[in-house]
mmCIF file of C-alpha atoms in Angstrom:
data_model
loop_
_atom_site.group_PDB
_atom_site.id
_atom_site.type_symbol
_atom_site.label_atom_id
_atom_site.label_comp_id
_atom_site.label_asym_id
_atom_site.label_seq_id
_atom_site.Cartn_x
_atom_site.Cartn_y
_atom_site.Cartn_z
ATOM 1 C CA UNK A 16 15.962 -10.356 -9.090
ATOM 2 C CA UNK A 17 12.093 -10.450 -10.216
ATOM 3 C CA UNK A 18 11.321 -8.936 -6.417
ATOM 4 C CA UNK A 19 7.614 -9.427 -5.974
ATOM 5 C CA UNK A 20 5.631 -11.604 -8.142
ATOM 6 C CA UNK A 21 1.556 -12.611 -8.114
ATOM 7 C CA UNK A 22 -0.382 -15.091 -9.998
ATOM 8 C CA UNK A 23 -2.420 -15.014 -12.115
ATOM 9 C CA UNK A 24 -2.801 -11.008 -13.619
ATOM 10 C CA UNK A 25 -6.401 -11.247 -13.867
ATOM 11 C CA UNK A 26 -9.521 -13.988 -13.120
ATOM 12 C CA UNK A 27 -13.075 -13.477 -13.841
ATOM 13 C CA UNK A 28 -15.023 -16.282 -10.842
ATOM 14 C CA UNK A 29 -18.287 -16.797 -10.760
ATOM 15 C CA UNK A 30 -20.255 -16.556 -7.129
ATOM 16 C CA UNK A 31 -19.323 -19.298 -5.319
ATOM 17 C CA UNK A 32 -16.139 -20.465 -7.056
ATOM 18 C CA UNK A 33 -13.175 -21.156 -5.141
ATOM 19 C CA UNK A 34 -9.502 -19.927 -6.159
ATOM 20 C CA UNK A 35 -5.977 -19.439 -4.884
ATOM 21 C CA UNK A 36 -3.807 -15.897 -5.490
ATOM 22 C CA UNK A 37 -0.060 -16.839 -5.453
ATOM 23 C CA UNK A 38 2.525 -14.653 -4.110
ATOM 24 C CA UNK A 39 5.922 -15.206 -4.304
ATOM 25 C CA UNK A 40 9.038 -13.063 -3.142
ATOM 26 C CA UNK A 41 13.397 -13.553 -3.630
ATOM 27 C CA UNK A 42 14.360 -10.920 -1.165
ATOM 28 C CA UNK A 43 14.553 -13.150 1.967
ATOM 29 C CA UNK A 44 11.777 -11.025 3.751
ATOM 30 C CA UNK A 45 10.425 -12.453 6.681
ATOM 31 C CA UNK A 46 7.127 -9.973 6.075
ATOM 32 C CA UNK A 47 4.203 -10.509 4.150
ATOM 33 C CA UNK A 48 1.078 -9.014 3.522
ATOM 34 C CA UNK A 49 -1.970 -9.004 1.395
ATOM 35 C CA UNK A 50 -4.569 -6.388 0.587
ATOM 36 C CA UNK A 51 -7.383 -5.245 -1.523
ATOM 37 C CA UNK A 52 -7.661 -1.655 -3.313
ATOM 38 C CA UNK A 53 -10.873 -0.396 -3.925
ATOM 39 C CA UNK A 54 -11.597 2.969 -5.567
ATOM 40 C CA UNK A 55 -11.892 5.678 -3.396
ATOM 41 C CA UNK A 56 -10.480 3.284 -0.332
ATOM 42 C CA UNK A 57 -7.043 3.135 -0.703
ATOM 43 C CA UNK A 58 -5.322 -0.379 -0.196
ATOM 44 C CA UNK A 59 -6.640 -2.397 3.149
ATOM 45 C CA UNK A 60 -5.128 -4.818 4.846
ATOM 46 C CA UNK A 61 -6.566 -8.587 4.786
ATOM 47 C CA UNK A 62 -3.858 -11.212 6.119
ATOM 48 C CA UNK A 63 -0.519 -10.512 6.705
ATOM 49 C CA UNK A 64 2.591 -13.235 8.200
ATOM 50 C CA UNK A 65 5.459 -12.565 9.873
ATOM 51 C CA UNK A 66 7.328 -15.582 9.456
ATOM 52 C CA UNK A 67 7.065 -18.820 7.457
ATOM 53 C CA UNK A 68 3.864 -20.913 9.344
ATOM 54 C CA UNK A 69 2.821 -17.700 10.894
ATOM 55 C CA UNK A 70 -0.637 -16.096 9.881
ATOM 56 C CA UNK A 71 -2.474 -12.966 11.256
ATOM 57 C CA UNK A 72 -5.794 -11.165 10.417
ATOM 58 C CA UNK A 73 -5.447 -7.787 9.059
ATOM 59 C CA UNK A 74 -8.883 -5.554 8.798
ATOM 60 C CA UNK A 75 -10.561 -7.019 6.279
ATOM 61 C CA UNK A 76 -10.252 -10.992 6.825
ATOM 62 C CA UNK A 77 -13.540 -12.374 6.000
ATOM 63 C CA UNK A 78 -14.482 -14.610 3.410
ATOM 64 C CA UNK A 79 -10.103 -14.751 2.657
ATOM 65 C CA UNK A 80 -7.848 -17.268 3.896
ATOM 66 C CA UNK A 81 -4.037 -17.493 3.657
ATOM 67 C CA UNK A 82 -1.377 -19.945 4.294
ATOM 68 C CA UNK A 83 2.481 -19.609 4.435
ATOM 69 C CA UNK A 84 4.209 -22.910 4.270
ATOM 70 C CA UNK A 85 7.448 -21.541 2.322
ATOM 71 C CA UNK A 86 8.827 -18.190 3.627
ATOM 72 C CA UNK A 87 9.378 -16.978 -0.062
ATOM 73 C CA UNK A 88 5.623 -17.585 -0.756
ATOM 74 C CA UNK A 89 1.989 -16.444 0.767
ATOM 75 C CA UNK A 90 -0.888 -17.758 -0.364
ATOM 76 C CA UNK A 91 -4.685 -16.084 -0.418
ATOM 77 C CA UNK A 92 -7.707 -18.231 -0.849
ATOM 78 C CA UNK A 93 -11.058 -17.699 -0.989
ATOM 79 C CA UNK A 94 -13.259 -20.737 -0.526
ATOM 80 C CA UNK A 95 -16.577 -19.504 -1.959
ATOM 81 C CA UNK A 96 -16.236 -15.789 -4.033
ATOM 82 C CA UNK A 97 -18.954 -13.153 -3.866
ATOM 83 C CA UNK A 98 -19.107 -10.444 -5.856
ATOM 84 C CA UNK A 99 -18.520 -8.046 -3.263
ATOM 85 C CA UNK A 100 -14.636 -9.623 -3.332
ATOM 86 C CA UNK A 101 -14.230 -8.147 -6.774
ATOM 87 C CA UNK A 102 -11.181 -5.841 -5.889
ATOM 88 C CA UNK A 103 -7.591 -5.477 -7.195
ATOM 89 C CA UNK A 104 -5.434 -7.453 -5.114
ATOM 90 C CA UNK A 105 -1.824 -6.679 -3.836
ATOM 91 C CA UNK A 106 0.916 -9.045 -2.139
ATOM 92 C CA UNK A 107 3.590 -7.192 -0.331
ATOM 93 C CA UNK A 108 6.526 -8.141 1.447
ATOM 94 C CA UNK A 109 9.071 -6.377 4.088
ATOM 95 C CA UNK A 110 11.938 -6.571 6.461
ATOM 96 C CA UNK A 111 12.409 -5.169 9.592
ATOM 97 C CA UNK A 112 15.786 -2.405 10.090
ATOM 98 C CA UNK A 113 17.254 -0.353 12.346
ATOM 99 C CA UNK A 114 14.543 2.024 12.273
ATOM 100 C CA UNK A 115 11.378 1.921 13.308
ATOM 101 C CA UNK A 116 10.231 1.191 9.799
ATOM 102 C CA UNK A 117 8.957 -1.195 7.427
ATOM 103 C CA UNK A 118 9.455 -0.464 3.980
ATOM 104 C CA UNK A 119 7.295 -2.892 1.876
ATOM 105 C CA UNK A 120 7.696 -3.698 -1.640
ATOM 106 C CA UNK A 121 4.582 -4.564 -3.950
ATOM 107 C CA UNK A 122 3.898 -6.739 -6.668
ATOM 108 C CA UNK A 123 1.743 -6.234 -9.755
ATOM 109 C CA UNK A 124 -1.607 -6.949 -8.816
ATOM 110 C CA UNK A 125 -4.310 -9.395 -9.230
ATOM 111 C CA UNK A 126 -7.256 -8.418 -10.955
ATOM 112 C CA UNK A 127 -10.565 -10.468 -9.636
ATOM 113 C CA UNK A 128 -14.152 -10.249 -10.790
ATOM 114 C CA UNK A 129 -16.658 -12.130 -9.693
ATOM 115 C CA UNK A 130 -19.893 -12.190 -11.475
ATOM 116 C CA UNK B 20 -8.839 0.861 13.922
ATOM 117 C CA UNK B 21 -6.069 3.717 13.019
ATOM 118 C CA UNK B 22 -7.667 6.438 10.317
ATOM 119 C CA UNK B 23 -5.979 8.180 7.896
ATOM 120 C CA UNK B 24 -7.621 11.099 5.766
ATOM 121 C CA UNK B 25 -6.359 11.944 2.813
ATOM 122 C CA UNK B 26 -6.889 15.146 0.430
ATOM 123 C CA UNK B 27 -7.752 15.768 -1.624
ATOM 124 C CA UNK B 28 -9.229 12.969 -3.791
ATOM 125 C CA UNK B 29 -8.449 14.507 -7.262
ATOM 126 C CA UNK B 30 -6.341 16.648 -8.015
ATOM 127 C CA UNK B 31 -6.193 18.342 -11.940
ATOM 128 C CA UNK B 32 -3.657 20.672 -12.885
ATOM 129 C CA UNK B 33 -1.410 22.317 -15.482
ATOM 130 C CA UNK B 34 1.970 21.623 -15.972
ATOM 131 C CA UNK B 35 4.303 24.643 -13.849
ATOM 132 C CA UNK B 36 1.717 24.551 -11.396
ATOM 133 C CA UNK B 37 2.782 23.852 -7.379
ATOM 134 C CA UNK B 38 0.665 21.583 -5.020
ATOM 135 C CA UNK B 39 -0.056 20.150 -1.646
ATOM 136 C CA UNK B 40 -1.598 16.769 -0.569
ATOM 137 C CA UNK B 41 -2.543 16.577 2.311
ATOM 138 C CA UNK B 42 -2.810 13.265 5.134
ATOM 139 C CA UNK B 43 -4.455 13.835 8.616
ATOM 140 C CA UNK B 44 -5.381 11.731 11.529
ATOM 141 C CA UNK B 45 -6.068 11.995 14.907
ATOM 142 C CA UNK B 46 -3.687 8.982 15.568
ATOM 143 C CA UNK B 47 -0.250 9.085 15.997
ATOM 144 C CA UNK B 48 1.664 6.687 14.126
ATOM 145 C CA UNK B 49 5.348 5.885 13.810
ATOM 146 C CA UNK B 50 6.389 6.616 10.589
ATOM 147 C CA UNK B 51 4.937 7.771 7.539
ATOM 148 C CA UNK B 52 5.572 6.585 3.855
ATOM 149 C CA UNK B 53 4.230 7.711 0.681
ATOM 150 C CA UNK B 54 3.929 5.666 -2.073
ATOM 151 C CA UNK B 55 2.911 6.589 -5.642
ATOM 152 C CA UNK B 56 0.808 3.828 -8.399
ATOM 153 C CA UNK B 57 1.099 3.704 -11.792
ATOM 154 C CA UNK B 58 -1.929 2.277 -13.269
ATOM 155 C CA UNK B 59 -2.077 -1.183 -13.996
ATOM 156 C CA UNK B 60 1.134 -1.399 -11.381
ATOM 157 C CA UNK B 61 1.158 -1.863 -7.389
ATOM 158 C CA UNK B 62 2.754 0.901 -5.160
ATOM 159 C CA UNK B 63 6.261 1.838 -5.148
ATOM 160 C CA UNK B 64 7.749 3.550 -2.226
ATOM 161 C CA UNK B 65 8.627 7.497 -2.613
ATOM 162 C CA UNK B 66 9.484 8.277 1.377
ATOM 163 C CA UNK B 67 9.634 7.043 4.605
ATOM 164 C CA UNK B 68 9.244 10.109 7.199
ATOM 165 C CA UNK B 69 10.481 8.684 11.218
ATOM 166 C CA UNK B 70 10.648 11.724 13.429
ATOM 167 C CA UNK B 71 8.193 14.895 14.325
ATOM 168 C CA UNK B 72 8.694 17.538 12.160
ATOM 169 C CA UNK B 73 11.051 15.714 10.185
ATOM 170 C CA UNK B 74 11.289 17.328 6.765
ATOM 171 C CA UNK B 75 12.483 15.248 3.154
ATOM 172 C CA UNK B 76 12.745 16.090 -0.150
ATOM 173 C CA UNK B 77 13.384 14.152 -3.107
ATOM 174 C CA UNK B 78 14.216 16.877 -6.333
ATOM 175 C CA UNK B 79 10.871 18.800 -6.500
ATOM 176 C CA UNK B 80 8.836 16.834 -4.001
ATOM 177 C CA UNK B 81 8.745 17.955 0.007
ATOM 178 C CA UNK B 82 7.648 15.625 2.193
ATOM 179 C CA UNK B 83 6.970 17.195 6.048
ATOM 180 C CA UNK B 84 5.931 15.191 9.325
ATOM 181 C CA UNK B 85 3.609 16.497 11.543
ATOM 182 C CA UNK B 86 5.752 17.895 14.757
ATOM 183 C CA UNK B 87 2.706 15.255 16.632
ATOM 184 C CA UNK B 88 2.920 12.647 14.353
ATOM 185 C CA UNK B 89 -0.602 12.441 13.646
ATOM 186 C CA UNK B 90 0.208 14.293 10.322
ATOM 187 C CA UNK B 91 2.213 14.634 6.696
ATOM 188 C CA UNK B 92 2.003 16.921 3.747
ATOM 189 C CA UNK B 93 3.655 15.919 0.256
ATOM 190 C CA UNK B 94 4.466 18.904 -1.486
ATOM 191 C CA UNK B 95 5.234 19.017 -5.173
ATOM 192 C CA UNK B 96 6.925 22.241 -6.835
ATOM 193 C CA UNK B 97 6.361 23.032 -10.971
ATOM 194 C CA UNK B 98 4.549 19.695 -12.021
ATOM 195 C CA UNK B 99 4.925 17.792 -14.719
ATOM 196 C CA UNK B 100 3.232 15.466 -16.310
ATOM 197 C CA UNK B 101 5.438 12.794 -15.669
ATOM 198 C CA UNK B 102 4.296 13.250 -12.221
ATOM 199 C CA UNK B 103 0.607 11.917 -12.804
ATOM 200 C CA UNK B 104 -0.702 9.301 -11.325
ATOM 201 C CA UNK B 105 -1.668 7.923 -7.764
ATOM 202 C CA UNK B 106 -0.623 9.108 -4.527
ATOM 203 C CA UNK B 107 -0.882 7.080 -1.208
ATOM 204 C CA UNK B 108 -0.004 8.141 2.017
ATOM 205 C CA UNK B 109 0.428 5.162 4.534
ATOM 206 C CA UNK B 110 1.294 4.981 8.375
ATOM 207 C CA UNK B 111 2.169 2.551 10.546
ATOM 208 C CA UNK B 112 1.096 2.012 13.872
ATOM 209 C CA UNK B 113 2.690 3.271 16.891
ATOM 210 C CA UNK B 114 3.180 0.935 20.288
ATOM 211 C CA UNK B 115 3.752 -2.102 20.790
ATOM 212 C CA UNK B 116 5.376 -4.193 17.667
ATOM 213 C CA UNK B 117 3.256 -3.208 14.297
ATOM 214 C CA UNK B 118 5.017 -6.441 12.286
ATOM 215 C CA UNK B 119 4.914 -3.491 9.907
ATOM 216 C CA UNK B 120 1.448 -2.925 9.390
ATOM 217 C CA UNK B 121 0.017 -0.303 7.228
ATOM 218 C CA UNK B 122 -3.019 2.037 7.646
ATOM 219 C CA UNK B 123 -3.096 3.665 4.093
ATOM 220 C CA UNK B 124 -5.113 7.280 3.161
ATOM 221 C CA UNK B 125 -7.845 6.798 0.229
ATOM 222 C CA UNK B 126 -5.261 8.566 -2.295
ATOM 223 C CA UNK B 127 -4.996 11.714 -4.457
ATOM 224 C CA UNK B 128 -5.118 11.092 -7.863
ATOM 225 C CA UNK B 129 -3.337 13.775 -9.820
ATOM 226 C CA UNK B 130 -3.284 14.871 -13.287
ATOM 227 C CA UNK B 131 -0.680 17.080 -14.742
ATOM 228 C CA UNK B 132 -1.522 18.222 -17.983
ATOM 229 C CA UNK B 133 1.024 19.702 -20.829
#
């Protein structure tokens, strides 16, 4: 049970490159989300899905796009990379319960620079 | 756009010693988690706090709910360095259906030293 899992660990871009950040989960949950953690800002929210073929703009969309054709997998793309998009990014997936919470599980992080 | 503040920032202490961190907003939110980050590593759930005023503790760590739910402390007794590393506080947001959406704090980064 690997849980969580992102490709690749790290990528170096230059401005204007394009590239894909796989995420991939085995627990069957029907949430996904995506963010970017910043020093000193915590981890923000980018795109998130609640279903396979469902995306949704978190609060930091721009310049990111996502796709979720497979409901084990959630893709994040960025079409044309500025440096300001240099960031350590995080997949995360959940499941709804009883409660009124939603307990989401991380993977490992991408590391992205863009020079 | 929910807020949450989070204090403080860093956090540098010797091993025996007690402390607080501290996450405040003038929102009210429907449960609060706290996660903690190794480096090099993504967050890993500690808590998950549901109901005003609830309190929660897990060996020497006390986590408390604000009675308003705007609030949440994490409280850890005699530190040790095994507790270093990076706290998050996170909250999601109340009415209507959140799709479990997270408004996280900036983090406390603690130290413990020997």
């Amino acid at each position: 049970n690997a849980g969580v899992t992102q490709t690749p660990k790290f990528r170096v871009l230059k401005t204007g490159q394009s590239m894909t950040l796989l995420c991939a989960q085995d627990m069957n949950h029907e949430y996904m989300y995506w963010y970017r953690q910043d020093p000193g800002m915590g981890l923000r929210l980018i795109h998130y899905s609640v279903g396979e073929g469902t995306t949704a703009k978190g609060e930091v969309p721009d310049g990111y796009n996502v796709s979720r054709l497979k409901k084990q997998n959630f893709l994040l793309g960025l079409e044309s990379a500025a440096p300001s998009q240099t960031s350590v990014y995080f997949c995360a997936s959940s499941y709804s319960q009883a409660q009124l919470s939603y307990e989401q599980y991380f993977g490992p992080g991408t590391r992205l620079t863009v020079t | 756009t929910q807020l949450l503040e989070q204090s403080p920032q860093f956090l540098s202490i010797q091993e025996g010693e007690n402390l607080t961190v501290y996450c405040n907003s003038s929102s009210v939110f429907s449960s609060l988690q706290w996660y903690r980050q190794e480096p090099g590593e993504g967050p890993v759930l500690l808590v998950t706090v549901v109901t005003g005023g609830e309190v929660k503790k897990l060996k020497r760590l006390t986590f408390q709910f604000g009675d308003a739910r705007k609030d949440s402390s994490l409280h850890i007794t005699a530190a040790q360095p095994g507790d270093t590393g990076l706290y998050l506080c996170a909250g999601e947001d109340a009415g209507g259906t959140s799709y479990g959406k997270l408004t996280f704090g900036q983090g406390t980064i603690l130290t413990v030293h020997p």
